[in-house]
């Protein structure tokens, strides 16, 4: 099975993405290229609606992306929305990971990977992100964004690859928890 990373508009207070639509994406019902609208939620008569999604059409790991520099800007309403969303995702048995981006904005020595996990300020931001999302610290992965660099930086790459490894391990857990689905998908594709 190939790795497919899907990016979609973020959950926020000023966009048209609803909890219902997010869950439809995770369950694999939303056709590729669908345009979301608050007035037109994804339902069974939506053009291209996938009634019986295959394992490959479902999301195996949801990755929340939160900026370390913006954690304090989220409202209590958004915190509640994140918690509701996580409850629904957990009920589906889907793994969840949180990427804490822009760690260089809160970490004293962002270029030294060995120091990223030792910084008390970063740990505080990770705890805040965990409280915001309702996730344990073990589900949080700090990353430094490429924003001004003109060349690749090994320390930044190490953090990004560590995040990818965390996501892949979560996908593996999902597939282990759903062996009947993984086996039927493999035999159907043979």
mmCIF file of C-alpha atoms in Angstrom:
data_model
loop_
_atom_site.group_PDB
_atom_site.id
_atom_site.type_symbol
_atom_site.label_atom_id
_atom_site.label_comp_id
_atom_site.label_asym_id
_atom_site.label_seq_id
_atom_site.Cartn_x
_atom_site.Cartn_y
_atom_site.Cartn_z
ATOM 1 C CA UNK A 1 0.000 0.000 0.000
ATOM 2 C CA UNK A 2 1.388 3.426 -0.937
ATOM 3 C CA UNK A 3 1.641 6.383 1.417
ATOM 4 C CA UNK A 4 -0.812 9.125 0.501
ATOM 5 C CA UNK A 5 -0.731 12.441 2.322
ATOM 6 C CA UNK A 6 -3.913 14.451 1.934
ATOM 7 C CA UNK A 7 -4.098 18.088 2.931
ATOM 8 C CA UNK A 8 -7.361 19.888 3.490
ATOM 9 C CA UNK A 9 -8.455 23.275 4.678
ATOM 10 C CA UNK A 10 -7.944 23.732 8.386
ATOM 11 C CA UNK A 11 -10.613 23.713 11.013
ATOM 12 C CA UNK A 12 -11.163 27.268 12.127
ATOM 13 C CA UNK A 13 -13.730 29.779 13.237
ATOM 14 C CA UNK A 14 -13.919 31.530 9.860
ATOM 15 C CA UNK A 15 -14.161 28.729 7.314
ATOM 16 C CA UNK A 16 -16.857 26.502 5.918
ATOM 17 C CA UNK A 17 -15.504 23.127 7.050
ATOM 18 C CA UNK A 18 -17.826 21.389 9.515
ATOM 19 C CA UNK A 19 -17.288 18.468 11.877
ATOM 20 C CA UNK A 20 -19.706 16.456 9.729
ATOM 21 C CA UNK A 21 -17.637 17.069 6.598
ATOM 22 C CA UNK A 22 -14.339 16.295 8.353
ATOM 23 C CA UNK A 23 -15.730 12.967 9.531
ATOM 24 C CA UNK A 24 -17.021 12.226 6.015
ATOM 25 C CA UNK A 25 -13.465 12.745 4.724
ATOM 26 C CA UNK A 26 -11.999 10.470 7.402
ATOM 27 C CA UNK A 27 -14.560 7.753 6.649
ATOM 28 C CA UNK A 28 -13.676 7.953 2.937
ATOM 29 C CA UNK A 29 -17.038 9.204 1.625
ATOM 30 C CA UNK A 30 -15.814 12.467 0.066
ATOM 31 C CA UNK A 31 -14.784 12.386 -3.600
ATOM 32 C CA UNK A 32 -11.347 13.723 -4.503
ATOM 33 C CA UNK A 33 -11.419 17.412 -5.420
ATOM 34 C CA UNK A 34 -14.689 18.095 -3.580
ATOM 35 C CA UNK A 35 -15.332 21.762 -2.761
ATOM 36 C CA UNK A 36 -16.668 22.185 0.757
ATOM 37 C CA UNK A 37 -19.480 24.599 1.573
ATOM 38 C CA UNK A 38 -21.234 25.275 4.887
ATOM 39 C CA UNK A 39 -24.587 25.361 3.107
ATOM 40 C CA UNK A 40 -24.028 22.024 1.343
ATOM 41 C CA UNK A 41 -22.714 19.349 3.712
ATOM 42 C CA UNK A 42 -21.457 16.058 2.315
ATOM 43 C CA UNK A 43 -24.400 13.652 2.158
ATOM 44 C CA UNK A 44 -25.163 10.434 0.304
ATOM 45 C CA UNK A 45 -26.539 12.291 -2.732
ATOM 46 C CA UNK A 46 -23.470 14.562 -3.045
ATOM 47 C CA UNK A 47 -22.017 14.086 -6.558
ATOM 48 C CA UNK A 48 -19.241 11.478 -6.392
ATOM 49 C CA UNK A 49 -20.150 10.387 -2.847
ATOM 50 C CA UNK A 50 -18.381 7.123 -2.010
ATOM 51 C CA UNK A 51 -21.010 4.874 -0.430
ATOM 52 C CA UNK A 52 -18.709 1.962 0.462
ATOM 53 C CA UNK A 53 -15.160 3.302 0.708
ATOM 54 C CA UNK A 54 -12.250 0.912 0.470
ATOM 55 C CA UNK A 55 -9.464 0.856 3.027
ATOM 56 C CA UNK A 56 -7.361 2.988 0.672
ATOM 57 C CA UNK A 57 -10.079 5.670 0.557
ATOM 58 C CA UNK A 58 -10.249 5.992 4.341
ATOM 59 C CA UNK A 59 -7.958 8.076 6.538
ATOM 60 C CA UNK A 60 -5.729 5.959 8.781
ATOM 61 C CA UNK A 61 -4.146 8.771 10.784
ATOM 62 C CA UNK A 62 -5.363 12.319 11.347
ATOM 63 C CA UNK A 63 -2.583 14.854 11.795
ATOM 64 C CA UNK A 64 -3.446 18.076 13.567
ATOM 65 C CA UNK A 65 -1.074 20.913 12.692
ATOM 66 C CA UNK A 66 -0.781 23.693 15.273
ATOM 67 C CA UNK A 67 1.679 26.574 15.309
ATOM 68 C CA UNK A 68 3.638 26.937 18.551
ATOM 69 C CA UNK A 69 3.553 30.688 17.950
ATOM 70 C CA UNK A 70 -0.276 30.803 17.839
ATOM 71 C CA UNK A 71 -1.476 28.395 20.528
ATOM 72 C CA UNK A 72 -2.709 31.182 22.794
ATOM 73 C CA UNK A 73 -4.840 32.672 20.012
ATOM 74 C CA UNK A 74 -7.353 29.793 19.919
ATOM 75 C CA UNK A 75 -10.706 30.445 21.599
ATOM 76 C CA UNK A 76 -12.434 28.185 24.115
ATOM 77 C CA UNK A 77 -14.979 27.465 21.365
ATOM 78 C CA UNK A 78 -12.229 26.083 19.114
ATOM 79 C CA UNK A 79 -10.845 24.056 22.023
ATOM 80 C CA UNK A 80 -14.291 22.513 22.498
ATOM 81 C CA UNK A 81 -14.553 21.828 18.752
ATOM 82 C CA UNK A 82 -11.154 20.090 18.729
ATOM 83 C CA UNK A 83 -12.191 17.934 21.683
ATOM 84 C CA UNK A 84 -15.488 16.945 20.003
ATOM 85 C CA UNK A 85 -13.697 16.135 16.766
ATOM 86 C CA UNK A 86 -11.117 14.011 18.574
ATOM 87 C CA UNK A 87 -13.870 12.065 20.365
ATOM 88 C CA UNK A 88 -15.514 11.227 17.026
ATOM 89 C CA UNK A 89 -12.191 10.296 15.425
ATOM 90 C CA UNK A 90 -11.305 8.085 18.389
ATOM 91 C CA UNK A 91 -14.704 6.360 18.117
ATOM 92 C CA UNK A 92 -13.798 5.480 14.521
ATOM 93 C CA UNK A 93 -10.558 3.881 15.725
ATOM 94 C CA UNK A 94 -8.436 6.298 13.707
ATOM 95 C CA UNK A 95 -5.001 7.217 15.062
ATOM 96 C CA UNK A 96 -4.162 10.880 15.788
ATOM 97 C CA UNK A 97 -0.918 12.851 15.871
ATOM 98 C CA UNK A 98 -0.276 16.555 16.415
ATOM 99 C CA UNK A 99 2.528 18.469 14.723
ATOM 100 C CA UNK A 100 3.664 21.525 16.634
ATOM 101 C CA UNK A 101 5.117 23.772 13.936
ATOM 102 C CA UNK A 102 7.290 26.892 14.185
ATOM 103 C CA UNK A 103 9.227 25.544 17.168
ATOM 104 C CA UNK A 104 12.026 27.903 16.180
ATOM 105 C CA UNK A 105 9.791 30.748 17.376
ATOM 106 C CA UNK A 106 9.779 29.380 20.945
ATOM 107 C CA UNK A 107 13.020 27.372 21.114
ATOM 108 C CA UNK A 108 16.286 29.108 22.022
ATOM 109 C CA UNK A 109 18.483 26.983 19.702
ATOM 110 C CA UNK A 110 16.217 25.719 16.905
ATOM 111 C CA UNK A 111 19.110 24.508 14.748
ATOM 112 C CA UNK A 112 20.300 22.031 17.395
ATOM 113 C CA UNK A 113 17.920 19.059 17.312
ATOM 114 C CA UNK A 114 19.329 17.651 20.521
ATOM 115 C CA UNK A 115 18.126 20.791 22.319
ATOM 116 C CA UNK A 116 14.608 20.884 20.857
ATOM 117 C CA UNK A 117 13.294 18.220 23.224
ATOM 118 C CA UNK A 118 15.161 19.668 26.210
ATOM 119 C CA UNK A 119 13.747 23.180 26.077
ATOM 120 C CA UNK A 120 11.374 23.922 28.944
ATOM 121 C CA UNK A 121 9.636 26.664 26.954
ATOM 122 C CA UNK A 122 8.940 24.273 24.091
ATOM 123 C CA UNK A 123 7.647 21.665 26.538
ATOM 124 C CA UNK A 124 5.268 24.285 27.953
ATOM 125 C CA UNK A 125 4.012 25.049 24.428
ATOM 126 C CA UNK A 126 3.582 21.330 23.736
ATOM 127 C CA UNK A 127 1.559 20.993 26.947
ATOM 128 C CA UNK A 128 -0.596 23.968 25.875
ATOM 129 C CA UNK A 129 -1.130 22.367 22.461
ATOM 130 C CA UNK A 130 -2.033 19.107 24.187
ATOM 131 C CA UNK A 131 -4.614 20.908 26.322
ATOM 132 C CA UNK A 132 -5.988 22.706 23.257
ATOM 133 C CA UNK A 133 -6.403 19.489 21.287
ATOM 134 C CA UNK A 134 -7.067 17.154 24.200
ATOM 135 C CA UNK A 135 -4.045 15.029 23.308
ATOM 136 C CA UNK A 136 -1.254 13.539 25.417
ATOM 137 C CA UNK A 137 2.298 14.842 25.132
ATOM 138 C CA UNK A 138 3.312 11.526 23.550
ATOM 139 C CA UNK A 139 1.148 12.371 20.509
ATOM 140 C CA UNK A 140 2.891 15.714 19.950
ATOM 141 C CA UNK A 141 5.768 16.044 17.513
ATOM 142 C CA UNK A 142 7.696 19.327 17.223
ATOM 143 C CA UNK A 143 8.835 20.449 13.771
ATOM 144 C CA UNK A 144 10.696 23.450 12.417
ATOM 145 C CA UNK A 145 9.291 24.914 9.230
ATOM 146 C CA UNK A 146 11.341 25.770 6.198
ATOM 147 C CA UNK A 147 10.467 29.452 5.847
ATOM 148 C CA UNK A 148 13.588 31.492 5.069
ATOM 149 C CA UNK A 149 16.191 28.847 4.206
ATOM 150 C CA UNK A 150 17.489 28.515 0.680
ATOM 151 C CA UNK A 151 19.112 25.125 1.257
ATOM 152 C CA UNK A 152 18.120 21.980 3.117
ATOM 153 C CA UNK A 153 19.176 21.804 6.759
ATOM 154 C CA UNK A 154 19.878 18.398 8.323
ATOM 155 C CA UNK A 155 18.487 19.408 11.741
ATOM 156 C CA UNK A 156 15.212 20.603 10.236
ATOM 157 C CA UNK A 157 15.008 17.455 8.101
ATOM 158 C CA UNK A 158 15.580 15.288 11.171
ATOM 159 C CA UNK A 159 12.582 16.828 12.929
ATOM 160 C CA UNK A 160 10.409 16.476 9.816
ATOM 161 C CA UNK A 161 11.444 12.862 9.255
ATOM 162 C CA UNK A 162 10.805 12.094 12.924
ATOM 163 C CA UNK A 163 7.299 13.508 12.492
ATOM 164 C CA UNK A 164 6.754 11.382 9.379
ATOM 165 C CA UNK A 165 7.988 8.303 11.252
ATOM 166 C CA UNK A 166 5.512 9.043 14.065
ATOM 167 C CA UNK A 167 2.678 9.282 11.527
ATOM 168 C CA UNK A 168 3.733 6.025 9.817
ATOM 169 C CA UNK A 169 3.846 4.216 13.166
ATOM 170 C CA UNK A 170 0.316 5.478 13.849
ATOM 171 C CA UNK A 171 -0.858 4.212 10.454
ATOM 172 C CA UNK A 172 0.710 0.841 11.257
ATOM 173 C CA UNK A 173 -1.219 0.775 14.550
ATOM 174 C CA UNK A 174 -4.450 1.502 12.674
ATOM 175 C CA UNK A 175 -3.798 -1.337 10.236
ATOM 176 C CA UNK A 176 -2.947 -3.712 13.107
ATOM 177 C CA UNK A 177 -6.179 -2.738 14.878
ATOM 178 C CA UNK A 178 -8.161 -3.398 11.679
ATOM 179 C CA UNK A 179 -6.565 -6.604 10.310
ATOM 180 C CA UNK A 180 -9.774 -7.799 8.669
ATOM 181 C CA UNK A 181 -10.011 -4.599 6.604
ATOM 182 C CA UNK A 182 -6.330 -4.674 5.678
ATOM 183 C CA UNK A 183 -6.518 -8.342 4.619
ATOM 184 C CA UNK A 184 -9.663 -7.863 2.528
ATOM 185 C CA UNK A 185 -8.118 -4.808 0.864
ATOM 186 C CA UNK A 186 -4.923 -6.716 0.029
ATOM 187 C CA UNK A 187 -6.839 -9.659 -1.454
ATOM 188 C CA UNK A 188 -9.108 -7.333 -3.445
ATOM 189 C CA UNK A 189 -6.141 -5.560 -5.008
ATOM 190 C CA UNK A 190 -4.334 -8.805 -5.959
#
